[in-house]
XYZ file of C-alpha atoms in Angstrom:
712
model
C -53.712 15.550 -60.254
C -51.150 17.051 -62.569
C -49.375 20.258 -63.530
C -51.611 22.722 -65.270
C -50.213 25.191 -67.776
C -52.653 28.056 -67.326
C -53.789 30.583 -64.737
C -57.219 30.610 -63.144
C -57.064 34.328 -62.561
C -60.597 35.270 -63.571
C -62.175 32.352 -61.728
C -60.218 33.116 -58.578
C -61.346 36.765 -58.681
C -64.955 35.789 -59.226
C -64.957 33.229 -56.419
C -63.457 35.679 -53.984
C -66.154 38.213 -54.783
C -68.952 35.691 -54.390
C -67.559 34.367 -51.118
C -67.752 37.842 -49.592
C -71.035 38.905 -51.161
C -72.850 35.747 -50.199
C -71.383 35.239 -46.750
C -74.814 35.114 -45.200
C -76.019 32.548 -47.741
C -72.970 30.336 -47.377
C -71.770 30.488 -43.769
C -69.111 27.762 -43.635
C -67.108 28.443 -40.500
C -67.186 24.735 -39.682
C -65.081 23.800 -42.716
C -62.560 26.578 -42.309
C -63.062 28.901 -45.268
C -60.911 31.985 -44.846
C -58.544 30.244 -42.435
C -55.029 28.964 -42.801
C -55.283 25.666 -44.683
C -53.004 23.886 -42.217
C -55.480 24.570 -39.406
C -58.464 23.051 -41.208
C -59.612 19.409 -41.065
C -59.788 17.879 -44.531
C -60.347 14.108 -44.277
C -60.698 12.761 -47.820
C -59.140 14.626 -50.728
C -59.468 12.792 -54.041
C -58.062 15.268 -56.537
C -55.472 18.019 -56.779
C -54.318 20.499 -59.406
C -51.935 23.454 -59.345
C -51.937 26.562 -61.541
C -48.650 28.049 -62.714
C -48.820 30.717 -60.017
C -48.784 27.971 -57.404
C -52.398 28.103 -56.193
C -53.510 24.601 -55.220
C -56.994 23.248 -55.950
C -58.423 20.273 -54.051
C -61.378 17.997 -54.642
C -62.620 17.794 -51.078
C -64.568 14.573 -51.326
C -65.637 14.546 -47.673
C -67.349 17.910 -48.151
C -68.401 17.570 -51.817
C -66.580 20.800 -52.565
C -63.695 22.132 -54.602
C -61.310 24.142 -52.425
C -58.514 26.558 -53.264
C -55.346 27.218 -51.264
C -53.874 30.565 -52.279
C -50.255 31.676 -52.095
C -50.808 32.939 -48.545
C -52.005 29.486 -47.474
C -55.645 30.529 -47.043
C -58.314 27.998 -47.991
C -61.661 28.866 -49.591
C -64.457 27.022 -51.360
C -64.858 27.715 -55.082
C -67.451 25.077 -56.064
C -70.010 22.886 -54.331
C -72.567 23.655 -51.647
C -71.570 20.666 -49.527
C -74.574 18.512 -50.354
C -74.025 15.187 -52.078
C -76.090 15.193 -55.243
C -76.452 16.604 -58.721
C -77.801 20.116 -59.067
C -76.920 23.623 -60.147
C -76.002 23.405 -63.821
C -76.294 26.799 -65.448
C -75.845 28.652 -62.168
C -73.068 29.645 -59.760
C -70.689 26.789 -58.927
C -70.904 27.673 -55.232
C -74.597 26.776 -55.261
C -74.166 23.508 -57.168
C -74.237 20.023 -55.679
C -71.330 17.664 -56.379
C -71.039 14.009 -55.450
C -67.605 12.730 -54.429
C -65.572 14.951 -56.802
C -62.201 13.546 -57.864
C -59.740 14.612 -60.589
C -59.272 18.242 -61.684
C -57.666 20.076 -64.576
C -57.548 23.637 -65.926
C -57.517 24.389 -69.643
C -55.925 27.223 -71.588
C -59.123 29.294 -71.316
C -59.119 29.117 -67.510
C -61.989 26.629 -67.312
C -61.833 24.279 -64.346
C -62.932 20.708 -65.079
C -64.120 18.331 -62.356
C -64.499 14.572 -62.457
C -67.804 14.533 -60.568
C -67.326 10.877 -59.868
C -70.478 9.624 -58.187
C -72.608 11.759 -60.501
C -70.925 9.951 -63.407
C -70.244 13.258 -65.110
C -67.492 15.685 -66.090
C -68.399 19.225 -65.115
C -66.916 22.586 -65.997
C -66.658 25.815 -64.028
C -66.026 28.716 -66.410
C -64.094 31.903 -65.530
C -67.375 33.570 -64.532
C -68.003 30.821 -61.963
C -70.878 29.149 -63.842
C -71.024 25.355 -63.712
C -72.203 23.068 -66.532
C -71.925 19.419 -67.515
C -69.658 18.585 -70.462
C -69.849 14.783 -70.320
C -72.098 12.138 -68.847
C -75.834 11.624 -68.591
C -75.671 10.425 -64.984
C -76.254 6.747 -65.756
C -73.365 4.475 -64.640
C -72.897 2.526 -67.845
C -70.753 2.560 -70.994
C -72.451 4.135 -73.976
C -72.121 7.022 -76.374
C -68.830 6.642 -78.228
C -68.982 8.583 -81.462
C -71.698 10.891 -80.174
C -71.904 13.932 -77.968
C -70.195 13.468 -74.614
C -73.104 14.982 -72.671
C -75.315 12.143 -73.946
C -72.836 9.368 -73.113
C -72.819 7.149 -70.046
C -69.747 7.205 -67.803
C -68.990 4.994 -64.810
C -67.140 6.707 -61.946
C -64.849 9.045 -63.933
C -61.830 9.653 -61.743
C -59.188 11.883 -63.328
C -58.898 14.395 -66.178
C -56.166 15.840 -68.384
C -56.710 19.091 -70.262
C -54.994 18.577 -73.622
C -54.149 21.079 -76.341
C -56.582 23.650 -75.012
C -59.824 22.161 -76.344
C -59.610 18.410 -75.691
C -60.155 16.447 -72.501
C -58.917 12.976 -71.630
C -60.338 11.207 -68.600
C -60.160 7.862 -66.833
C -63.573 6.180 -66.959
C -62.618 4.073 -64.001
C -65.324 1.463 -63.655
C -65.685 1.128 -67.409
C -61.976 0.212 -67.410
C -61.331 2.695 -70.204
C -59.601 5.963 -70.982
C -61.827 8.244 -73.049
C -61.386 11.490 -74.962
C -63.687 14.455 -75.627
C -62.641 16.438 -78.687
C -63.113 20.130 -79.383
C -66.557 19.461 -80.869
C -67.768 17.597 -77.756
C -67.565 14.128 -79.349
C -66.507 11.266 -77.075
C -64.386 8.260 -78.040
C -62.390 5.559 -76.271
C -58.606 5.685 -76.648
C -57.588 2.854 -74.288
C -59.263 -0.177 -72.766
C -61.790 -2.707 -74.021
C -63.960 -2.862 -70.881
C -63.282 -6.115 -69.006
C -61.214 -5.567 -65.817
C -58.190 -7.574 -66.896
C -54.587 -7.156 -68.036
C -53.366 -7.481 -71.576
C -52.570 -5.830 -74.874
C -49.088 -4.416 -74.366
C -47.358 -3.424 -77.615
C -50.670 -3.370 -79.456
C -53.215 -0.630 -79.971
C -54.308 0.881 -76.652
C -57.990 0.651 -77.557
C -57.580 -3.145 -77.802
C -55.796 -3.451 -74.446
C -57.231 -4.379 -71.067
C -57.136 -2.055 -68.061
C -58.339 -2.698 -64.530
C -59.887 0.239 -62.675
C -57.540 2.950 -64.000
C -57.413 6.025 -61.821
C -54.867 8.817 -62.213
C -53.621 9.895 -65.647
C -50.988 12.329 -66.941
C -49.678 13.513 -70.308
C -46.148 14.667 -71.066
C -44.984 17.249 -73.602
C -44.311 14.559 -76.214
C -47.917 13.362 -76.160
C -47.367 10.212 -74.087
C -50.307 9.409 -71.808
C -49.486 7.716 -68.498
C -52.122 5.662 -66.678
C -52.152 4.462 -63.073
C -53.614 1.042 -63.889
C -54.501 0.480 -60.267
C -56.043 -2.974 -60.350
C -53.168 -4.322 -62.430
C -50.508 -2.803 -60.133
C -48.861 -1.178 -63.128
C -48.209 2.147 -64.792
C -49.084 1.981 -68.485
C -48.118 4.386 -71.260
C -50.077 5.156 -74.421
C -47.608 6.449 -77.006
C -48.389 9.003 -79.721
C -48.843 6.143 -82.204
C -51.700 4.868 -79.936
C -49.827 1.731 -78.837
C -49.624 0.818 -75.152
C -46.781 -0.518 -73.004
C -46.067 -1.033 -69.296
C -43.438 1.322 -67.873
C -43.603 0.336 -64.197
C -44.906 -2.580 -62.179
C -44.739 -6.332 -62.718
C -48.354 -6.924 -61.672
C -47.593 -8.152 -58.155
C -49.189 -6.356 -55.218
C -45.990 -5.930 -53.278
C -43.010 -3.657 -52.670
C -39.809 -4.461 -54.505
C -37.448 -3.369 -57.243
C -35.832 -0.136 -56.091
C -32.677 0.720 -58.046
C -33.627 -1.614 -60.853
C -35.806 -1.449 -63.970
C -39.235 -0.052 -63.120
C -40.982 -2.662 -65.259
C -39.623 -5.386 -62.960
C -40.545 -3.633 -59.736
C -43.678 -4.342 -57.719
C -46.307 -1.695 -56.921
C -49.364 -1.929 -54.690
C -52.500 -0.225 -56.021
C -50.866 2.818 -57.651
C -53.462 5.577 -57.842
C -51.780 8.510 -59.582
C -48.878 9.600 -61.779
C -47.252 12.942 -62.619
C -44.161 13.890 -64.590
C -41.690 16.724 -64.092
C -39.912 18.890 -66.649
C -36.906 16.563 -66.702
C -38.946 13.493 -67.548
C -39.004 11.904 -64.100
C -42.224 9.995 -63.448
C -43.703 10.039 -59.930
C -46.100 7.345 -58.730
C -48.479 7.370 -55.774
C -47.750 3.794 -54.671
C -50.725 3.864 -52.368
C -50.723 0.592 -50.474
C -46.932 0.646 -50.151
C -47.235 4.040 -48.427
C -44.596 5.465 -50.740
C -44.009 7.857 -53.608
C -41.829 6.149 -56.227
C -39.781 7.863 -58.922
C -38.879 6.469 -62.334
C -36.044 8.363 -64.027
C -35.762 8.857 -67.816
C -33.610 5.703 -68.011
C -36.422 3.646 -66.457
C -34.813 3.066 -63.043
C -37.183 3.158 -60.059
C -36.431 4.448 -56.563
C -38.411 5.613 -53.543
C -38.676 9.376 -53.193
C -40.867 9.554 -50.101
C -42.052 7.112 -47.450
C -40.534 4.203 -45.569
C -43.471 1.820 -45.831
C -44.652 2.521 -42.281
C -47.830 4.536 -41.828
C -47.480 6.025 -38.328
C -47.248 9.789 -38.734
C -43.752 11.097 -37.950
C -44.127 14.735 -38.929
C -42.549 16.797 -41.657
C -38.867 16.131 -42.260
C -35.940 17.619 -44.118
C -35.559 14.317 -45.944
C -38.576 13.066 -47.897
C -37.391 9.462 -47.868
C -37.629 9.441 -44.058
C -41.159 10.922 -43.966
C -43.994 8.451 -43.439
C -47.141 8.413 -45.558
C -50.471 6.652 -45.083
C -52.210 5.694 -48.309
C -50.898 8.560 -50.486
C -53.525 9.039 -53.137
C -53.018 11.820 -55.691
C -50.162 14.005 -56.920
C -49.508 17.265 -58.740
C -46.465 19.166 -59.888
C -46.118 22.773 -58.748
C -43.780 25.543 -59.908
C -40.167 25.605 -58.701
C -39.791 21.821 -58.613
C -42.333 21.122 -55.914
C -44.362 17.912 -55.726
C -47.786 18.053 -54.074
C -48.800 14.835 -52.309
C -52.242 14.110 -50.881
C -51.342 12.083 -47.780
C -54.867 10.825 -47.609
C -55.093 8.892 -44.362
C -52.868 11.297 -42.496
C -55.530 13.854 -43.474
C -52.963 16.245 -44.906
C -51.741 17.704 -48.196
C -47.950 17.851 -48.254
C -45.314 19.435 -50.420
C -41.886 18.047 -51.319
C -39.154 20.386 -52.518
C -37.488 18.174 -55.123
C -34.247 20.175 -54.950
C -33.738 19.875 -51.196
C -35.981 16.968 -50.172
C -37.662 19.147 -47.580
C -41.266 18.227 -46.696
C -43.927 20.544 -45.325
C -47.671 20.338 -44.792
C -49.661 22.887 -46.797
C -53.208 21.832 -45.830
C -54.976 19.771 -43.210
C -54.461 19.630 -39.468
C -54.405 15.844 -39.328
C -57.841 15.601 -37.776
C -60.616 13.987 -39.820
C -64.147 15.197 -40.139
C -66.757 12.490 -39.746
C -68.911 11.820 -42.778
C -70.021 15.350 -43.401
C -69.905 16.788 -39.883
C -69.699 20.549 -40.067
C -71.326 20.686 -43.491
C -74.847 20.422 -44.877
C -76.817 17.401 -43.728
C -77.349 16.292 -47.311
C -73.577 15.936 -47.667
C -73.327 13.536 -44.745
C -73.217 9.755 -44.916
C -75.560 7.932 -42.549
C -75.948 4.251 -41.814
C -79.249 2.964 -40.463
C -80.589 6.102 -38.764
C -83.081 4.849 -36.204
C -84.365 6.930 -33.283
C -85.281 10.583 -33.702
C -86.398 13.546 -31.580
C -86.680 17.301 -32.138
C -85.278 19.682 -29.545
C -87.037 22.858 -28.491
C -84.613 24.953 -30.544
C -85.551 23.062 -33.706
C -82.457 20.858 -33.886
C -83.315 17.415 -35.239
C -81.437 14.782 -33.238
C -81.161 11.172 -34.375
C -79.235 7.998 -33.711
C -76.872 7.133 -36.572
C -77.023 3.525 -35.483
C -74.324 1.693 -37.379
C -72.007 4.676 -37.205
C -72.331 4.426 -33.390
C -73.163 8.085 -32.944
C -75.912 10.506 -32.026
C -76.041 13.363 -34.531
C -78.049 16.521 -34.999
C -79.088 18.703 -37.906
C -79.281 22.329 -36.841
C -81.750 24.910 -38.087
C -79.307 26.007 -40.820
C -79.150 22.464 -42.138
C -75.644 21.683 -40.870
C -74.908 18.317 -39.285
C -72.865 17.622 -36.147
C -72.051 14.708 -33.850
C -73.334 15.201 -30.300
C -72.463 11.812 -28.803
C -70.183 8.936 -29.647
C -66.681 8.660 -31.060
C -67.626 6.057 -33.630
C -65.919 3.261 -31.737
C -68.158 0.447 -30.574
C -68.791 0.260 -26.854
C -70.772 1.604 -23.939
C -68.039 3.443 -22.096
C -67.501 6.988 -20.916
C -70.303 7.353 -18.360
C -69.856 10.430 -16.222
C -67.988 12.309 -18.919
C -68.793 14.235 -22.092
C -71.097 12.345 -24.443
C -69.035 13.335 -27.466
C -66.083 11.426 -26.000
C -68.081 8.371 -24.972
C -68.461 5.201 -26.987
C -71.881 4.017 -28.089
C -72.907 0.634 -29.414
C -75.620 0.589 -32.062
C -77.632 3.428 -30.494
C -81.232 2.998 -31.544
C -84.535 4.254 -30.157
C -84.535 7.672 -28.522
C -86.717 9.854 -26.324
C -86.508 13.392 -24.973
C -88.003 14.662 -21.723
C -89.595 18.067 -21.259
C -86.389 19.468 -19.772
C -84.401 18.423 -22.846
C -82.483 15.398 -21.588
C -81.994 12.677 -24.197
C -82.409 8.947 -23.637
C -81.046 6.328 -26.007
C -81.326 2.534 -26.155
C -78.324 0.314 -26.884
C -77.931 -3.470 -26.893
C -75.531 -5.126 -24.459
C -75.054 -8.823 -25.082
C -78.534 -10.342 -25.030
C -79.879 -7.432 -23.016
C -80.381 -3.691 -23.430
C -79.490 -0.526 -21.590
C -80.780 3.050 -21.617
C -78.290 5.897 -21.341
C -79.055 9.519 -20.584
C -77.427 12.608 -22.118
C -78.090 15.714 -20.055
C -78.324 19.261 -21.340
C -74.709 19.916 -20.374
C -73.585 17.037 -22.601
C -72.808 14.577 -19.819
C -73.667 10.915 -20.402
C -74.734 8.515 -17.651
C -76.319 5.100 -17.284
C -80.059 5.401 -16.739
C -81.485 1.872 -16.798
C -80.599 -1.726 -17.504
C -77.505 -2.605 -15.497
C -79.121 -5.817 -14.298
C -78.125 -7.768 -17.388
C -80.373 -9.895 -19.567
C -83.828 -10.914 -18.409
C -86.990 -9.440 -16.924
C -86.193 -8.727 -13.312
C -86.157 -5.610 -11.195
C -89.808 -4.598 -10.784
C -90.307 -2.566 -7.643
C -86.664 -1.490 -7.576
C -84.581 1.039 -9.408
C -84.523 0.906 -13.194
C -80.761 1.341 -13.087
C -80.492 -2.190 -11.673
C -83.269 -3.785 -13.721
C -82.790 -6.365 -16.482
C -84.155 -6.089 -20.004
C -84.010 -8.205 -23.108
C -84.553 -6.474 -26.460
C -85.846 -2.958 -25.947
C -87.758 -1.880 -29.040
C -89.094 1.584 -28.187
C -89.222 4.208 -25.435
C -91.384 7.266 -24.823
C -92.249 9.680 -22.015
C -95.593 11.024 -20.876
C -96.196 14.634 -19.782
C -95.617 13.686 -16.147
C -92.121 12.391 -16.906
C -92.897 8.675 -16.718
C -90.929 6.612 -19.216
C -92.528 3.638 -20.963
C -90.293 1.023 -22.555
C -91.190 -1.830 -24.884
C -89.374 -5.102 -24.259
C -89.949 -6.965 -27.508
C -88.519 -10.307 -26.407
C -90.288 -10.364 -23.040
C -93.508 -9.101 -24.690
C -94.189 -6.515 -22.040
C -94.285 -2.792 -21.384
C -92.511 -1.409 -18.367
C -92.834 1.973 -16.707
C -90.075 4.004 -15.052
C -91.278 6.775 -12.782
C -89.403 10.087 -12.361
C -87.778 8.729 -9.180
C -86.402 5.759 -11.157
C -88.734 3.021 -9.916
C -89.631 0.372 -12.489
C -92.747 -1.760 -12.876
C -94.631 -3.707 -15.563
C -97.973 -2.343 -16.756
C -101.001 -4.533 -17.479
C -99.012 -7.780 -17.537
C -102.012 -10.086 -17.254
C -104.038 -8.203 -19.832
C -101.213 -8.422 -22.362
C -100.617 -12.102 -21.637
C -104.314 -12.841 -22.092
C -104.617 -11.236 -25.513
C -106.437 -13.687 -27.807
C -103.964 -13.518 -30.668
C -101.355 -16.291 -30.520
C -98.377 -14.041 -31.237
C -97.942 -10.659 -29.560
C -95.059 -8.579 -30.922
C -94.969 -5.128 -29.351
C -93.106 -2.739 -31.654
C -93.925 0.911 -30.993
C -95.449 2.885 -28.153
C -97.115 6.253 -27.574
C -98.968 7.872 -24.665
C -101.783 10.400 -25.003
C -102.470 13.383 -22.750
C -104.904 11.461 -20.554
C -102.507 8.606 -19.816
C -103.732 5.992 -22.293
C -100.863 3.860 -23.596
C -101.003 2.805 -27.232
C -98.821 0.059 -28.656
C -98.402 -1.454 -32.080
C -98.785 -5.225 -32.147
C -97.102 -6.373 -35.336
C -97.954 -9.996 -34.601
C -101.682 -9.343 -34.927
C -101.386 -6.307 -37.242
C -103.343 -4.225 -34.743
C -102.879 -1.170 -32.553
C -103.951 -1.648 -28.943
C -104.840 0.803 -26.194
C -104.215 0.324 -22.475
C -106.323 2.552 -20.248
C -104.931 3.983 -16.976
C -106.944 1.235 -15.232
C -105.071 -1.460 -17.200
C -107.864 -2.443 -19.587
C -106.811 -3.349 -23.145
C -108.908 -2.666 -26.229
C -108.194 -2.768 -29.956
C -107.865 0.753 -31.310
C -107.088 0.064 -34.991
C -106.553 -2.804 -37.395
C -108.757 -5.684 -38.529
C -105.947 -8.199 -38.242
C -105.348 -8.586 -41.965
C -101.705 -8.598 -42.959
C -102.204 -6.003 -45.679
C -102.699 -2.293 -46.294
C -106.294 -1.294 -46.779
C -109.000 0.998 -45.561
C -107.653 4.479 -46.214
C -110.411 7.011 -45.737
C -112.475 4.685 -43.544
C -112.603 3.616 -39.897
C -109.182 2.568 -38.617
C -110.758 -0.343 -36.744
C -111.748 -1.856 -40.104
C -108.472 -1.129 -41.885
C -105.704 -3.532 -42.717
C -102.499 -2.335 -41.039
C -99.559 -4.470 -42.026
C -97.045 -4.895 -39.186
C -97.426 -1.497 -37.481
C -94.260 -0.129 -35.878
C -93.477 3.367 -34.621
C -96.303 5.415 -33.104
C -96.502 9.142 -32.413
C -99.221 11.596 -31.448
C -99.260 14.725 -33.591
C -99.994 18.297 -32.504
C -103.707 17.901 -33.358
C -104.087 14.648 -31.456
C -103.862 12.370 -34.495
C -101.995 9.084 -34.003
C -99.296 8.581 -36.648
C -98.350 5.009 -37.501
C -95.279 3.732 -39.336
C -95.655 0.543 -41.336
C -92.032 -0.395 -41.749
C -92.483 -3.413 -44.017
C -95.049 -1.578 -46.144
C -92.830 1.516 -46.430
C -95.681 3.834 -45.440
C -96.760 6.329 -42.802
C -100.451 6.671 -41.982
C -102.436 8.577 -39.378
C -105.627 7.979 -37.417
C -107.516 11.152 -36.653
C -109.600 11.901 -33.574
C -112.691 10.565 -35.352
C -110.978 7.219 -35.868
C -110.503 7.607 -39.635
C -107.235 6.322 -41.104
C -105.464 8.261 -43.845
C -102.252 8.004 -45.868
C -99.444 10.416 -44.944
C -96.406 9.197 -46.856
C -95.271 6.375 -49.100
C -96.831 4.341 -51.880
C -96.231 0.935 -50.332
C -93.192 0.106 -52.462
C -89.574 0.246 -51.284
C -87.373 2.899 -52.858
C -86.283 6.498 -52.722
C -88.100 9.235 -54.593
C -90.435 12.170 -54.231
C -88.417 14.930 -52.591
C -90.010 18.267 -53.340
C -93.399 16.696 -54.033
C -96.303 15.257 -52.100
C -95.275 12.747 -49.460
C -98.107 10.376 -50.333
C -96.570 9.808 -53.769
C -92.986 9.408 -52.507
C -91.086 6.157 -52.080
C -89.713 5.277 -48.640
C -87.623 2.320 -47.525
C -88.151 0.927 -44.042
C -89.173 4.136 -42.242
C -88.703 3.632 -38.532
C -89.377 6.416 -36.003
C -90.887 9.927 -36.071
C -90.835 13.276 -34.292
C -92.653 16.621 -34.635
C -91.208 20.083 -34.236
C -93.103 22.975 -32.659
C -94.189 24.234 -36.086
C -95.951 20.973 -36.909
C -93.400 19.528 -39.336
C -92.973 15.760 -39.176
C -89.471 14.268 -39.288
C -88.737 10.568 -39.684
C -85.821 8.209 -40.109
C -86.023 6.693 -43.579
C -83.775 3.959 -42.317
C -82.865 1.843 -45.323
C -82.504 4.947 -47.484
C -80.026 6.224 -44.879
C -81.757 9.585 -44.766
C -83.620 11.871 -42.416
C -86.709 13.211 -44.157
C -89.220 15.932 -43.377
C -92.910 16.315 -44.222
C -94.129 19.866 -43.852
C -97.652 20.949 -42.908
C -98.599 21.018 -46.592
C -97.613 17.387 -47.059
C -94.434 18.128 -49.048
C -91.516 15.777 -48.405
C -87.811 16.637 -48.477
C -84.571 15.106 -47.193
C -82.550 17.029 -44.608
C -79.672 14.600 -44.031
C -78.057 11.654 -45.755
C -77.441 10.653 -49.342
C -76.852 7.593 -51.462
C -73.180 7.386 -50.440
C -73.375 4.882 -47.622
C -70.393 4.244 -45.398
C -69.748 2.546 -42.128
C -66.388 3.865 -41.056
C -64.599 7.139 -40.587
C -63.727 8.685 -43.930
C -60.192 8.170 -45.095
C -59.225 5.208 -42.970
C -58.056 2.005 -44.570
C -60.533 -0.840 -44.944
C -58.789 -4.156 -44.447
C -61.320 -6.179 -46.366
C -60.732 -7.707 -49.773
C -63.645 -7.509 -52.190
C -63.167 -9.415 -55.419
C -63.045 -7.097 -58.426
C -64.444 -4.155 -56.500
C -64.564 -1.153 -58.869
């Protein structure tokens, strides 16, 4: 986020060599490596640094990567494999996992330092391209002052300054402190007492109060500038370790141009840089402006008019609109680099002429990891799931209002839905249609997809054909239970809970509210199966959750009200297939009919004819083999997330929901409340293939107009 005084020559050479040598291991055409940076979608960029040759380095938060823009404008990845997580220390930076990287700096030895924010660590990439951790144990707390930095706890570190070659200063954002790592690796606090408040001006900085400090910068005289975001101020720690306010009166507002900066109003300033003449530049984020404070302390607006509608690059910076400008850096020849975050661009201002030009980003956002590894994507309540014949895993990202797929290389893409809520676009491309809370899914033998969505108090089923066209399939009759004998398109449903297809192409749908199962034939005719038998079940409460059909036409459904699994024969006779009615988990290794099955949900027949059962509230998956014996498949019965790389039966799940098998016999399921797609291979080993702990519900980079008190 600031001017660096060294060259990353060796690192740049190494990265270029690795990118070519490992092209087959790291095929990233989706994110634009090797292309002109202005033609590549960026979405969120949370950090920027420039070497003295003018190469620009970006923390590409949306892709969990560090990117480089060379002097020819070509963008490449130099660190991060795209997955959100912590991995790779001691090995090549390109193979490491980062987690929402933010601030960057380069020291005099050409080491690149990264504020690996959501990993609560500071990491280093040396000139040979090897990544290590230099601060943080991964626990989001405040501990360790006076000891080794690698043993200390940090809390969302957000920016870094490389000082005097061997020292680092960083903003420990959610600890409300600025901390220092000396040449021996010892960590101390230099500003901030911890509580998110304001106070302490003219006293020692370590006794002052900060509130979610973000960007920091140091000038040649040893003054440290802090974007004290939550206090709407810019603070300065002087060489004598005292602190003062140099800009901002604490009000979240825009005012004060052409007057003293300390009396002006800022709105969530997120970064600061300083030029060779002593001018201070402020990313006045929520005012959509870049402000400048001259050496006499007078503040003016350099860039932005307060409006956020994009109006292109201009010859006059003050007439160029910004949308939530986030971080800054100084570049050689009096150029200011501005991350215009919600315009999805990185822009450059020539401070001599005022000319503005875009140097990276095409203005189009990626969606939560699309185009990158599935483990780098953010999901929200993944629900339905199927596996296509080509091995693509397709699932409904319910609260993101999309259908997404993970391809056989592990990359994630959106196949349906724009992210806007609705049920529009029928007859056109699915990727341009709107979906509303897409949930349960099914796939026919041809490859067409079917997805359930709520509409008011009713439900509909939409169809996505192989050519990507979306149409209405069933449920245009509104809310209710009518339509039997007619076309499913005109039928009414209430709350559809599950759908499946049999080998003959008949679709079976579970209407949870109406407590029935309906059948849609290949010609679209709808009817209710075994209505009297279901109504005459002896248990007082029948709650049909999941459904599956075997090869001979028997329909199995999970009855969470009675904690049993029932079977309906082709003749319409109902029998109990599994469950003794006890609301508990018991009986593993014995007859399923005698087992306790707590609130069974999703059902699926496996390749060997075993019936797999999800117990959503028990956070488990079990199976019933052809001999009627029930066995554990995944989960220990406790909610949580753990176990990847080990045996599924010892892993923790959280509200697993639906399942699907691929042709090789691997089981995939939506681990819904962990916001992940997970896989259990034929040896019983569990891994995640999509999703991470970074949960979001909107398109990356767009402004959230919600106020959360004291949000860090």
